[in-house]
XYZ file of C-alpha atoms in Angstrom:
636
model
C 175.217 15.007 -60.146
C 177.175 16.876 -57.257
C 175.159 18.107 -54.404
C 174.903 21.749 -54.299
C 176.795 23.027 -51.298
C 175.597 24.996 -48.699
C 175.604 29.001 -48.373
C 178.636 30.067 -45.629
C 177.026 31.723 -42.783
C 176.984 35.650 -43.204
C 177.587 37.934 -39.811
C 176.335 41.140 -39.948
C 177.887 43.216 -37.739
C 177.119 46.767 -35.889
C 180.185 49.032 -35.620
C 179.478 51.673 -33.424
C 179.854 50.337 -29.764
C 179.925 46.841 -30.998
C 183.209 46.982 -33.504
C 184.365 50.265 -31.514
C 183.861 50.926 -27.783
C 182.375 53.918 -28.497
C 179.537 56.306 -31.049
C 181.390 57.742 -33.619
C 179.276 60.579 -34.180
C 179.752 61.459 -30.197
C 183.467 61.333 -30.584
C 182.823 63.358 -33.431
C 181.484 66.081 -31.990
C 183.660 65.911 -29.005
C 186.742 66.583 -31.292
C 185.052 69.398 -33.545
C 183.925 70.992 -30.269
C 187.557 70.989 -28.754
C 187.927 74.123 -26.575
C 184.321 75.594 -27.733
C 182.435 76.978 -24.272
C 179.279 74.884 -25.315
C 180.890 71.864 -26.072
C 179.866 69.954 -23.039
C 176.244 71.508 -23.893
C 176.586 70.478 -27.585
C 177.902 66.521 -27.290
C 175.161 65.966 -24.306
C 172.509 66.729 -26.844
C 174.296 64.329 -29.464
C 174.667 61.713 -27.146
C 171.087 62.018 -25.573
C 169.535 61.453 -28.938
C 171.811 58.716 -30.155
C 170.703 56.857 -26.659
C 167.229 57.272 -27.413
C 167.463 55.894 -31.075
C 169.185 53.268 -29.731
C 166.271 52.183 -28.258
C 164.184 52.907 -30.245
C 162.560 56.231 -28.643
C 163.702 58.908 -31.522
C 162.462 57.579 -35.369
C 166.362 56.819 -36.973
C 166.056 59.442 -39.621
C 165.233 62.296 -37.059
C 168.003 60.822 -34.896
C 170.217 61.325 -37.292
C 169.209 64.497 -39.331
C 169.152 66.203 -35.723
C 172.278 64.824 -34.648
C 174.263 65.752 -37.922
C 172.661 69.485 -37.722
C 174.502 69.710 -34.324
C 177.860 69.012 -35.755
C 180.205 71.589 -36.815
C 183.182 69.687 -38.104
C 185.192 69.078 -41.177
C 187.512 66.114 -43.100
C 190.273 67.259 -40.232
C 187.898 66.180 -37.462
C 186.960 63.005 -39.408
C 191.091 62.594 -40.044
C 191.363 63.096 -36.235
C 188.487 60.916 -35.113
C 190.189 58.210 -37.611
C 193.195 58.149 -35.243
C 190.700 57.620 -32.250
C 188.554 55.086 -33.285
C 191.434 53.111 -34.316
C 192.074 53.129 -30.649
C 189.392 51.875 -29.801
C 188.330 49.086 -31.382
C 186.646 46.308 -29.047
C 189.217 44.391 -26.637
C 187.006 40.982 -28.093
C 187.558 42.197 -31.521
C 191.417 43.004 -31.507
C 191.564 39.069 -29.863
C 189.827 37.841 -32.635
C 191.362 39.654 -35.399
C 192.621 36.281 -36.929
C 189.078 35.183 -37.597
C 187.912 38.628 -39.028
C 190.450 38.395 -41.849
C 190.377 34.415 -42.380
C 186.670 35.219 -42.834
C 186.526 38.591 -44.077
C 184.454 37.538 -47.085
C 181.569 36.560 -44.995
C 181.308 39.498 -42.643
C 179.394 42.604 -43.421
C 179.609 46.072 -41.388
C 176.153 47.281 -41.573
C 176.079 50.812 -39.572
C 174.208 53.549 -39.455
C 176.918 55.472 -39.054
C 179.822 56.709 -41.719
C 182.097 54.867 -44.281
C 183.978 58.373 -44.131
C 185.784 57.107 -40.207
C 184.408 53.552 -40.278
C 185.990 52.037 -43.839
C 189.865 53.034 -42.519
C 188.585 51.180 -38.841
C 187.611 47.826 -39.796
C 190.235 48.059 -43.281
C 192.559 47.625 -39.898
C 191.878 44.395 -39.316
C 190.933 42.547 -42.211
C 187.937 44.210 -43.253
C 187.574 45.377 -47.046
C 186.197 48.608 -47.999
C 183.118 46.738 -50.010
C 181.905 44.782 -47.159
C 181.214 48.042 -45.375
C 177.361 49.521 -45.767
C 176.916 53.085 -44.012
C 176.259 56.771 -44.624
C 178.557 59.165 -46.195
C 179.090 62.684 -45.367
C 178.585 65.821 -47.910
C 181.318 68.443 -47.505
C 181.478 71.776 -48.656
C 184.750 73.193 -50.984
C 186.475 73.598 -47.428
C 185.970 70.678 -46.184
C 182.892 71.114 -43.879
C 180.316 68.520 -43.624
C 176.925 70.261 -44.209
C 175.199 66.889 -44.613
C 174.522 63.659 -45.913
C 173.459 61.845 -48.798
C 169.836 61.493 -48.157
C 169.280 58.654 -50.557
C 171.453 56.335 -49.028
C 168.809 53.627 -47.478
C 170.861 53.681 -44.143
C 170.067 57.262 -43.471
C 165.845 56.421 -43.370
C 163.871 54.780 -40.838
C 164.272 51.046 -40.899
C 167.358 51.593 -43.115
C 169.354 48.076 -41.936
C 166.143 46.272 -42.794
C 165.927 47.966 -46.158
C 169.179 47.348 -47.439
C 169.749 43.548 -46.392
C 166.232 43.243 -48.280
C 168.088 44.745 -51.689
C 171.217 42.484 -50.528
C 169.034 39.432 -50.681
C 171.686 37.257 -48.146
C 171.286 33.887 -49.449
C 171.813 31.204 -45.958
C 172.247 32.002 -42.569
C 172.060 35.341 -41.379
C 173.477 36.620 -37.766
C 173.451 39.896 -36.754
C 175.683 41.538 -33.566
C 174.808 44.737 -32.064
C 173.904 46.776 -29.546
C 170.684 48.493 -30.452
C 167.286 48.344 -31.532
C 167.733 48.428 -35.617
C 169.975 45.689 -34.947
C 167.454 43.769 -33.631
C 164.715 45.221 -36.507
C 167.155 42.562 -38.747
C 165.757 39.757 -36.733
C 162.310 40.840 -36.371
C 162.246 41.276 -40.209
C 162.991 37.706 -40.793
C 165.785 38.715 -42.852
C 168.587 37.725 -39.761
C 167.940 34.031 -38.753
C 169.939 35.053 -35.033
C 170.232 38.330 -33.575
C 173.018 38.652 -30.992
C 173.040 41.358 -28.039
C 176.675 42.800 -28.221
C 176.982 43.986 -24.096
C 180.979 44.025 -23.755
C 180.742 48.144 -24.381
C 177.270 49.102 -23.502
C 174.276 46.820 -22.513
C 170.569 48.485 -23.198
C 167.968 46.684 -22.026
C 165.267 47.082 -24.168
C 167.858 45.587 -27.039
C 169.411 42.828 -24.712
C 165.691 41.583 -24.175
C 164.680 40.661 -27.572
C 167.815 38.731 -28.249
C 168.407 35.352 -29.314
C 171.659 35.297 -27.268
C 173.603 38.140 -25.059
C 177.155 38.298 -25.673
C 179.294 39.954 -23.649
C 182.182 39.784 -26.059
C 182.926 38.044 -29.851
C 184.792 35.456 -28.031
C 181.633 34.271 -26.767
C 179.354 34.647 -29.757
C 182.264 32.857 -31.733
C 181.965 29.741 -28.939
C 178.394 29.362 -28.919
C 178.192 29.196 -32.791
C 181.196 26.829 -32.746
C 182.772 29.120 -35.604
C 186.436 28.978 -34.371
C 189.264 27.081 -33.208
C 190.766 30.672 -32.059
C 188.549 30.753 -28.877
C 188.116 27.550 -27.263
C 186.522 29.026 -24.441
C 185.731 32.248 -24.063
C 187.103 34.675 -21.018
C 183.847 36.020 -20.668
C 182.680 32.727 -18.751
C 185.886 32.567 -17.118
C 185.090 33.759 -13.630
C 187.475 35.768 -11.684
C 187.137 36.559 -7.816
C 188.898 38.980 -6.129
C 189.324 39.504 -2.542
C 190.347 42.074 0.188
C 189.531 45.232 -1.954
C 192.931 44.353 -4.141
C 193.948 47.465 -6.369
C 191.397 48.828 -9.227
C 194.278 48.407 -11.628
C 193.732 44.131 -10.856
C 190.063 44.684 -11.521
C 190.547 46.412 -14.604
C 193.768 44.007 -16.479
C 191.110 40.927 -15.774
C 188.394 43.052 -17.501
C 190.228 44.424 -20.313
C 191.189 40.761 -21.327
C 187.129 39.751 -21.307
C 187.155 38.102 -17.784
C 183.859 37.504 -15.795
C 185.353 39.849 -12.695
C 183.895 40.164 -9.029
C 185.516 42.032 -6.226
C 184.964 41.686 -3.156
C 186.210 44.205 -0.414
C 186.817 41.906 3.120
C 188.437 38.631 3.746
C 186.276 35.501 3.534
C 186.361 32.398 6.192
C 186.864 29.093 4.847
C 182.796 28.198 5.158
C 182.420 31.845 2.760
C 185.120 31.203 0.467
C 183.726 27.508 -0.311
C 180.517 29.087 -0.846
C 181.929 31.944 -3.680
C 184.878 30.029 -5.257
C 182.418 27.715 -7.138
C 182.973 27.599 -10.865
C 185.527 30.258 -10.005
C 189.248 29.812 -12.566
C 191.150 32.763 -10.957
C 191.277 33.751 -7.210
C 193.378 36.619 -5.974
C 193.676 37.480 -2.288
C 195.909 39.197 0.140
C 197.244 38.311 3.138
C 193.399 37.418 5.774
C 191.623 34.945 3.734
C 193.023 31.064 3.552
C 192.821 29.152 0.997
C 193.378 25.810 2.762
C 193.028 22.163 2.169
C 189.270 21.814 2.764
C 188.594 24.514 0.338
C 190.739 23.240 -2.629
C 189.171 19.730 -2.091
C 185.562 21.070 -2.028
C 183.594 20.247 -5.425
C 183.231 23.955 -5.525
C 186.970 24.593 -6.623
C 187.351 22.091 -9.354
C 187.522 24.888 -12.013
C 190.315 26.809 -10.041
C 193.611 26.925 -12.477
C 195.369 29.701 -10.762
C 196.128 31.541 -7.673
C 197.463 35.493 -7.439
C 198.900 36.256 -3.772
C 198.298 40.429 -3.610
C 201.034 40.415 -1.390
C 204.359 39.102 -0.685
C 203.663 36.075 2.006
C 202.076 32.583 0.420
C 201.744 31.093 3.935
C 198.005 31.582 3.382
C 197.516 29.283 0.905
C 198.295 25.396 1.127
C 200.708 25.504 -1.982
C 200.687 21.712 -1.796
C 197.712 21.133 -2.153
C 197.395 23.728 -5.197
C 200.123 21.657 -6.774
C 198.617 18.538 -6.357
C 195.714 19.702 -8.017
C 197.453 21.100 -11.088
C 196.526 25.128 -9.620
C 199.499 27.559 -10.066
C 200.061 29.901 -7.227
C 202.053 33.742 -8.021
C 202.525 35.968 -5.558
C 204.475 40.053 -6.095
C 208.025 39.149 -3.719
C 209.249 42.511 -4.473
C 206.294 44.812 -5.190
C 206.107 46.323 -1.679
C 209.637 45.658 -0.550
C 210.450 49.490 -0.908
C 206.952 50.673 1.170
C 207.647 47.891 4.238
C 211.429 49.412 4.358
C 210.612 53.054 5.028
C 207.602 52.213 7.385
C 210.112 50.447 9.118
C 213.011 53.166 9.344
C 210.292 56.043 10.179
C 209.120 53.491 13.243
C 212.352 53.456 14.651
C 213.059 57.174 14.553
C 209.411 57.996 16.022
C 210.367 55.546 18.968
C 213.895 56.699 19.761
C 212.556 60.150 19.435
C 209.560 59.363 21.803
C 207.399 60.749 19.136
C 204.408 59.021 19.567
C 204.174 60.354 23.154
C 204.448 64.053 22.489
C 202.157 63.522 19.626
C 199.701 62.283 22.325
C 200.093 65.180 24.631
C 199.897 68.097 21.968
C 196.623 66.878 21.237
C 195.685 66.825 24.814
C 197.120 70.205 24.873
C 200.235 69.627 26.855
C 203.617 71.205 25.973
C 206.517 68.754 26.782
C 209.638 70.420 25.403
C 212.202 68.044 26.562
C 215.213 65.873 24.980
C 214.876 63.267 28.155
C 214.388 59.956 26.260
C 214.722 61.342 22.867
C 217.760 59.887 20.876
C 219.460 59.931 17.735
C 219.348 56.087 15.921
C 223.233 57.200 14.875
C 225.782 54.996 16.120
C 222.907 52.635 17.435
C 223.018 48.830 16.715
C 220.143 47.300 14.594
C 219.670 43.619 14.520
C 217.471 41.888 11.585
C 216.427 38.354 11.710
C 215.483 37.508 8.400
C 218.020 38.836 5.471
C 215.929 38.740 2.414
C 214.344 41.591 0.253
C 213.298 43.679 2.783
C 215.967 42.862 5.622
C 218.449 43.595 3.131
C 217.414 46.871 2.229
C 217.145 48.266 5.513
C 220.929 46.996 5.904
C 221.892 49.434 3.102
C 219.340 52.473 4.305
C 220.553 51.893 8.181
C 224.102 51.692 7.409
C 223.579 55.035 5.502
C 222.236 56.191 8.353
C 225.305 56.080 10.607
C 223.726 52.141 12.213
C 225.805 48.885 12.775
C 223.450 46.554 11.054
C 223.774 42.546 12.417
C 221.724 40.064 10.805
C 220.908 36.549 11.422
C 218.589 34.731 9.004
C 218.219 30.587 8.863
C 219.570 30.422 5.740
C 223.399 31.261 4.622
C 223.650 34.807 3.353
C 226.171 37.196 1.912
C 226.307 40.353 3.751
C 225.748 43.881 2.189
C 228.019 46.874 2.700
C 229.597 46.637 6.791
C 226.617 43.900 7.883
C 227.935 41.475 10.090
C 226.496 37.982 10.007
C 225.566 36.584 13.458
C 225.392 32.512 13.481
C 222.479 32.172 15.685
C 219.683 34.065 16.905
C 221.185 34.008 20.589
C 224.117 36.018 19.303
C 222.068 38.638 17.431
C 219.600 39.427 20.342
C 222.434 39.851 22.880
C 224.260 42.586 21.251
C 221.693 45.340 19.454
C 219.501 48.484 20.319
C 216.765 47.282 17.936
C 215.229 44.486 17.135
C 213.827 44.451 13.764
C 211.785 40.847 12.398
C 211.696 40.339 8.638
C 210.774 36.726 8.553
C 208.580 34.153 6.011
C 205.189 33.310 7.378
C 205.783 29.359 7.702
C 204.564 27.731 10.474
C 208.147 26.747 11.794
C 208.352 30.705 12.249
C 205.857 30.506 14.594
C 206.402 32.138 17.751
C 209.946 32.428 17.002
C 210.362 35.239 19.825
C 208.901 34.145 22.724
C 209.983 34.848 26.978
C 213.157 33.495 26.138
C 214.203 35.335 23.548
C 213.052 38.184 25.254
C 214.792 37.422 28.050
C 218.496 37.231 25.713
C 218.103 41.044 24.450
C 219.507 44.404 25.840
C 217.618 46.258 28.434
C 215.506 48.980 26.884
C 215.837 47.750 23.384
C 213.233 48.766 20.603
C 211.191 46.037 19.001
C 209.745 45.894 15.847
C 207.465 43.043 13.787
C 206.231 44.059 10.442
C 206.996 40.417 9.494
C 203.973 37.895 10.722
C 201.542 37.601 13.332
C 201.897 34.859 14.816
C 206.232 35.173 14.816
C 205.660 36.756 18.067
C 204.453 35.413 21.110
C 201.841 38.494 22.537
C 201.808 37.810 26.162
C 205.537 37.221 26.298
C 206.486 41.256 24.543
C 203.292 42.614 26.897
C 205.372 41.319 29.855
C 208.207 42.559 28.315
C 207.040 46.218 28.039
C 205.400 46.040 30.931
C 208.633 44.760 32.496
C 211.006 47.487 30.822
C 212.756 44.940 28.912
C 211.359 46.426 25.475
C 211.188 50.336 26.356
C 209.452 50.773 22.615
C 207.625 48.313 20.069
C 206.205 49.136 17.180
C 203.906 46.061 15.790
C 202.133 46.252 12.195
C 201.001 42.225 11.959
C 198.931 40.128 14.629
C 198.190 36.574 14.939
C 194.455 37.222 14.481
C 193.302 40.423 12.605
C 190.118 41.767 12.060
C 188.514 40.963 8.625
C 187.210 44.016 8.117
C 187.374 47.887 8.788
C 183.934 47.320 10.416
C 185.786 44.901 13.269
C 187.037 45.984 16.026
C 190.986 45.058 16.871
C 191.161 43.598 19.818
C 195.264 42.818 21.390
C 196.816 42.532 24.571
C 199.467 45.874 23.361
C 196.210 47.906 22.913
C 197.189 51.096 25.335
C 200.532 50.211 26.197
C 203.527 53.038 26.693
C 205.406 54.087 23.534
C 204.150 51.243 21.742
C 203.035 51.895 18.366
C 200.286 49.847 16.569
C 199.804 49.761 12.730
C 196.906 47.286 11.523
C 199.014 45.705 9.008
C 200.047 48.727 6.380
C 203.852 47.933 6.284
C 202.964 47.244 2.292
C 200.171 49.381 1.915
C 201.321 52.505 -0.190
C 199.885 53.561 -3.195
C 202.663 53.135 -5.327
C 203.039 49.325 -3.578
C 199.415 48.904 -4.296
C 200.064 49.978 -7.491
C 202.846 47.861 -8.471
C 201.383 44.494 -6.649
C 197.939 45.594 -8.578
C 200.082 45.366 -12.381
C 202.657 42.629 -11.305
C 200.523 39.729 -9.918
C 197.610 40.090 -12.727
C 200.401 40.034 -14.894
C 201.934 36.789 -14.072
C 198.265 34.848 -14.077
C 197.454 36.951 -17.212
C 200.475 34.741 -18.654
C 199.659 31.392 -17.265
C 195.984 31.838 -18.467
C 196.702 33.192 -22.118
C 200.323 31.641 -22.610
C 200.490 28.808 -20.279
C 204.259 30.609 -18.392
C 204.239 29.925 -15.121
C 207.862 32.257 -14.540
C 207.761 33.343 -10.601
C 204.918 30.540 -9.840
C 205.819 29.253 -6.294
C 204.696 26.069 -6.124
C 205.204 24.876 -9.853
C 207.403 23.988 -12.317
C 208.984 27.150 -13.842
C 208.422 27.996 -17.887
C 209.009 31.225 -19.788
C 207.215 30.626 -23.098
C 207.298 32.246 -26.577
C 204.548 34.451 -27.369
C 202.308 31.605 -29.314
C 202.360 32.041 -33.040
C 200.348 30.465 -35.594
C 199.852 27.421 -33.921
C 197.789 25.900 -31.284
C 199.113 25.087 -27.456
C 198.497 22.238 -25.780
C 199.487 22.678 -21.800
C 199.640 18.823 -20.293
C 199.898 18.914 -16.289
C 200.557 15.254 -14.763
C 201.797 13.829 -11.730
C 205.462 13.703 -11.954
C 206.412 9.875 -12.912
C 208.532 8.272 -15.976
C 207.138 7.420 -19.175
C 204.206 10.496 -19.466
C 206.472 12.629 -22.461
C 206.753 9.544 -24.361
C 202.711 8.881 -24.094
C 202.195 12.209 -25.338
C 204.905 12.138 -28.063
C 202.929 8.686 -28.919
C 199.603 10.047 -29.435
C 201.177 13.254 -31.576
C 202.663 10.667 -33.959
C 199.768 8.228 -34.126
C 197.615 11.363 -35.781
C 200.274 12.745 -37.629
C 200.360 15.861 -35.995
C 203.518 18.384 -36.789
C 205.120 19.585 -33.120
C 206.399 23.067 -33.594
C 207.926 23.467 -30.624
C 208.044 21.439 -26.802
C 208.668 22.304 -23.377
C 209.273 20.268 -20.376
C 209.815 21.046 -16.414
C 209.663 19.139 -13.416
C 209.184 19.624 -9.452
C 209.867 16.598 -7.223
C 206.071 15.976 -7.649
C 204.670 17.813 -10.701
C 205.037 17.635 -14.604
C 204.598 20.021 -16.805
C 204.436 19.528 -20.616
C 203.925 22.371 -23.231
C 203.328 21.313 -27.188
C 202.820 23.791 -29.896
C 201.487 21.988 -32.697
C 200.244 22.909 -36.077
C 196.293 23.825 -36.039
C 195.300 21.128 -37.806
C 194.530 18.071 -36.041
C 192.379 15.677 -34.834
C 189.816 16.375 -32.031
C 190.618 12.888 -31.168
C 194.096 13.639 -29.992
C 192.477 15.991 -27.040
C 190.425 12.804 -25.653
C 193.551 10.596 -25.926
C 195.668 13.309 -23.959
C 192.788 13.816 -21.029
C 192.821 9.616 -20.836
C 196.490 9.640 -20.159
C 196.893 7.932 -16.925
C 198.483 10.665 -13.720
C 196.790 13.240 -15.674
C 195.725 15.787 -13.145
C 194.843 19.415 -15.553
C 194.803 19.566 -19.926
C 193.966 23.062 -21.434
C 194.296 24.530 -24.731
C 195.245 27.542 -25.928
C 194.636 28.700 -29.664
């Protein structure tokens, strides 16, 4: 006799602010109301009574005849709020939307709300139109909704618990929402598990009688085990960010489900130990290090990835992020434009003895004069350091009527009239301004000292917008002080404060014609902006595709978009035999390889395998065990 097999699990699920971000009948209203004096008025009252159903402090069916006597709208606004709603359907949802229509037959949209907008919503991804219990709207011969069908068991007090009683659900029953006559389901005994849906809006007095919170589907899918599509979810992926970073980070880690905290100063190593544990994602700018002790403390085993908010890496010890399988991006170009003109405005304020007049205006003091006020015309400029930015200002200075030298440590081909000096001796000798556009390694350090000092012009113009610690302090004070350097302008220090609250304490502080910037060379809005999309970007892709294009301390992989097959991302230490063991293990379980990838550092492997989703669980164990294994993830 065959054994009767079980029931399949049935999900109930909310739709407004659980399937959609947002209450229907608000949005509603908002559109009918379009360009109506009392509209804010109007949607206020809507909203106030749809939060205090939600609740549970306004009975459903007053809630909802008072809400629906407040609307004025008609099948256009519905058409129109169609178009909306579609637009807003839950970030967790639109992720999942694989494992709404695989299991389509199972899930039912229970909502108080209206088949009329919410049938066309969830038809959008896999939802059929008989799986969907709600209201429906009466409409006049115009078009203009003067009601409801009162019979409908939705639009009454305990209306969800009503109608999955005439459903009679045979098995499991789990319910996701986010309010109270969700939760009625569960307290009914006719939900076996009632979920508190918080990615959109979290109410307490609903999140408190829960079985579970769930800050997204991703995560209600992982604790019920019902899909390969979410191995983990992102909502228990923790992401710190550090040194007030754009809002535009903050929001791309957010939109994808991320646990995100931001944090606005720089952290010491003894801080940054304390708040990296459990932490996957840390982004930082250019005052918090992320050195060796750090990396090796317990607390950053879970780190995967590293997003420089600025151009220089020489914070963080990219070896040791490789050798611990942690990819490090950084945004090279982002504020190469921002850095440039900060730099060309410097030089003009300091030929022109700007900054001085400035000072005495304020004091009151009219100094009309042209004595030691120049044109930068026909002037020499020397860069040391030829790359993104030094370039740049070759092009913008030669524009400018300047003979641009350059020396940088590495071969170069000159822009435009540049000439290329062969050694910093040569450079220094010969120009009006100096101009240092160098990498923060530690061979930079102190790179202009008393002798190099002592090789330039007489009344020359110095600038650093490079590094801190390129420049040796005490040697340019003498050399101000000495009339060597008639005018500096200095943006970067070796030690700056941590905060806005700290006060800046340097050697140059109330020098002549020596202006002091506290490190804003990069720090425009629209470089802000463009670090703030570019970097997120980059670890968006390692986390969700496993590409590590523009990584600087790993091996270098543009994927394909992944497509109807799993990813399995294999990071080893770089020695022979590893692609074989891995091959080995695929063809001991029969597995089907759609597609491979392979790249190397000197120290670092780096093995992609799309394989067909099914397969044994076995084969993840066996790939973990492989020996020089240092990271295994999977992506689905």
């Amino acid at each position: 006799m065959p054994t009767a097999q079980a029931e399949p699990l049935k999900i109930v699920i909310d739709f407004d602010s659980t399937f959609t971000k947002v209450e229907g009948l608000d949005e509603l209203a908002r559109i009918a109301l379009q360009g109506n004096p009392k509209q804010v008025e109007i949607v206020g009252k809507i909203k106030d009574i749809t939060d205090q159903g939600m609740v549970g402090a306004y009975s459903f069916a007053d809630s909802l005849r008072d809400r629906v006597a407040l609307l004025p709208a008609n099948r256009s606004h519905v058409d129109q709020l169609i178009v909306f709603l579609k637009g807003k359907i839950s970030e967790s949802f639109k992720r999942n939307k694989d494992f709404l229509e695989e299991n389509a037959a199972q899930i039912l949209i229970v909502s108080s709300g209206f088949k009329d907008f919410i049938v066309p919503v969830v038809n959008e991804m896999g939802i059929p139109a008989e799986n969907v219990y709600a209201n429906t709207f009466t409409y006049d011969a115009e078009g203009n909704i003067t009601g409801y069908d009162a019979d409908n068991l939705l639009s009454q007090d305990k209306g969800k618990v009503r109608l999955l009683q005439s459903l009679q659900l045979e098995g499991e029953v789990y319910v996701i929402g986010d309010g109270i006559t969700d939760y009625e389901l569960r307290e009914s005994g006719l939900a076996n598990k009632f979920f508190a849906f918080t990615e959109n809006v979290s109410r307490k007095a609903v999140t408190d009688k829960a079985d579970y919170v769930v800050p997204s589907l991703d995560e209600f899918l992982y604790i019920n085990g019902l899909s390969r599509a979410q191995s983990y979810p992102k909502s228990r992926i923790k992401v710190l960010l550090l040194e007030n970073v754009h809002p535009g980070a903050v929001q791309a880690f957010k939109k994808e489900g991320f646990q995100v905290e931001l944090l606005k100063g720089a952290l010491d190593e003894d801080e940054l130990i304390e708040k990296i544990k459990d932490v996957s994602i840390i982004g930082l700018r250019s005052k918090t290090n992320l050195t060796k002790k750090v990396l090796e403390h317990p607390n950053a085993s879970r780190l995967m990835c590293v997003g420089a908010f600025c151009i220089g890496t020489n914070q963080i010890d990219l070896v040791e992020c490789e050798k611990r399988g942690i990819a490090v991006f950084n945004a090279p170009y982002s504020n190469t434009r921002s850095v440039v003109e900060l730099s060309i405005g410097l030089m003009v304020m300091l030929t022109r003895n700007i900054f001085e007049k400035s000072t005495k205006m304020h004091a009151g003091v009219w100094d009309k004069s042209a004595t030691n006020s120049y044109e930068i015309r026909g002037k020499k400029i020397g860069l040391v350091g030829y790359g993104s930015i030094g370039t740049q200002i070759s092009v913008i200075a030669e524009a400018l009527g300047m003979e641009v030298y350059f020396y940088d440590s590495v071969d170069k081909l000159a822009l435009g009239n540049a000439k290329k000096c062969s050694s910093l001796k040569e450079l220094l000798s010969q120009v009006d301004f100096v101009s240092l556009h160098v990498d923060g390694r530690k061979s930079n350090t102190n790179i202009i000292g008393k002798e190099q000092f002592s090789w330039m012009k007489d009344n020359v113009i110095f600038l650093n917008l490079s590094r801190g610690h390129v420049v040796e302090i005490p040697a340019l004070v003498e050399a101000i002080k000495s009339g060597k350097v008639w005018g500096a302008a200095i943006d970067v220090f070796p030690y700056e404060p941590k905060t806005n609250d700290e006060e800046f304490l340097n050697e140059l502080r109330g020098l002549p014609n020596v202006i002091l910037t506290p490190h804003i060379g990069g720090s425009t809005e629209e470089a802000q902006q463009n670090i703030g999309e570019f970097v997120p970007a980059k670890l968006l892709q390692f986390m969700n595709n496993g590409s590590t294009y523009g990584s600087v301390n790993f091996p270098e992989l543009q994927l394909p978009p992944l497509e109807d097959a799993h990813r399995l991302l294999h990071i080893h230490h770089n020695v022979p035999g590893i692609l074989a063991q891995i091959n080995q293990i695929f063809a001991k379980y029969h597995v089907n390889i759609i597609g491979q990838y392979l790249k190397t550092t000197e120290n670092t492997g780096y093995v992609i395998t799309d394989v067909a989703k099914e397969y044994s669980d076995e084969i993840v164990s066996e790939l973990k065990l492989i020996d020089n294994t240092i990271k295994f993830r999977m992506l689905y």
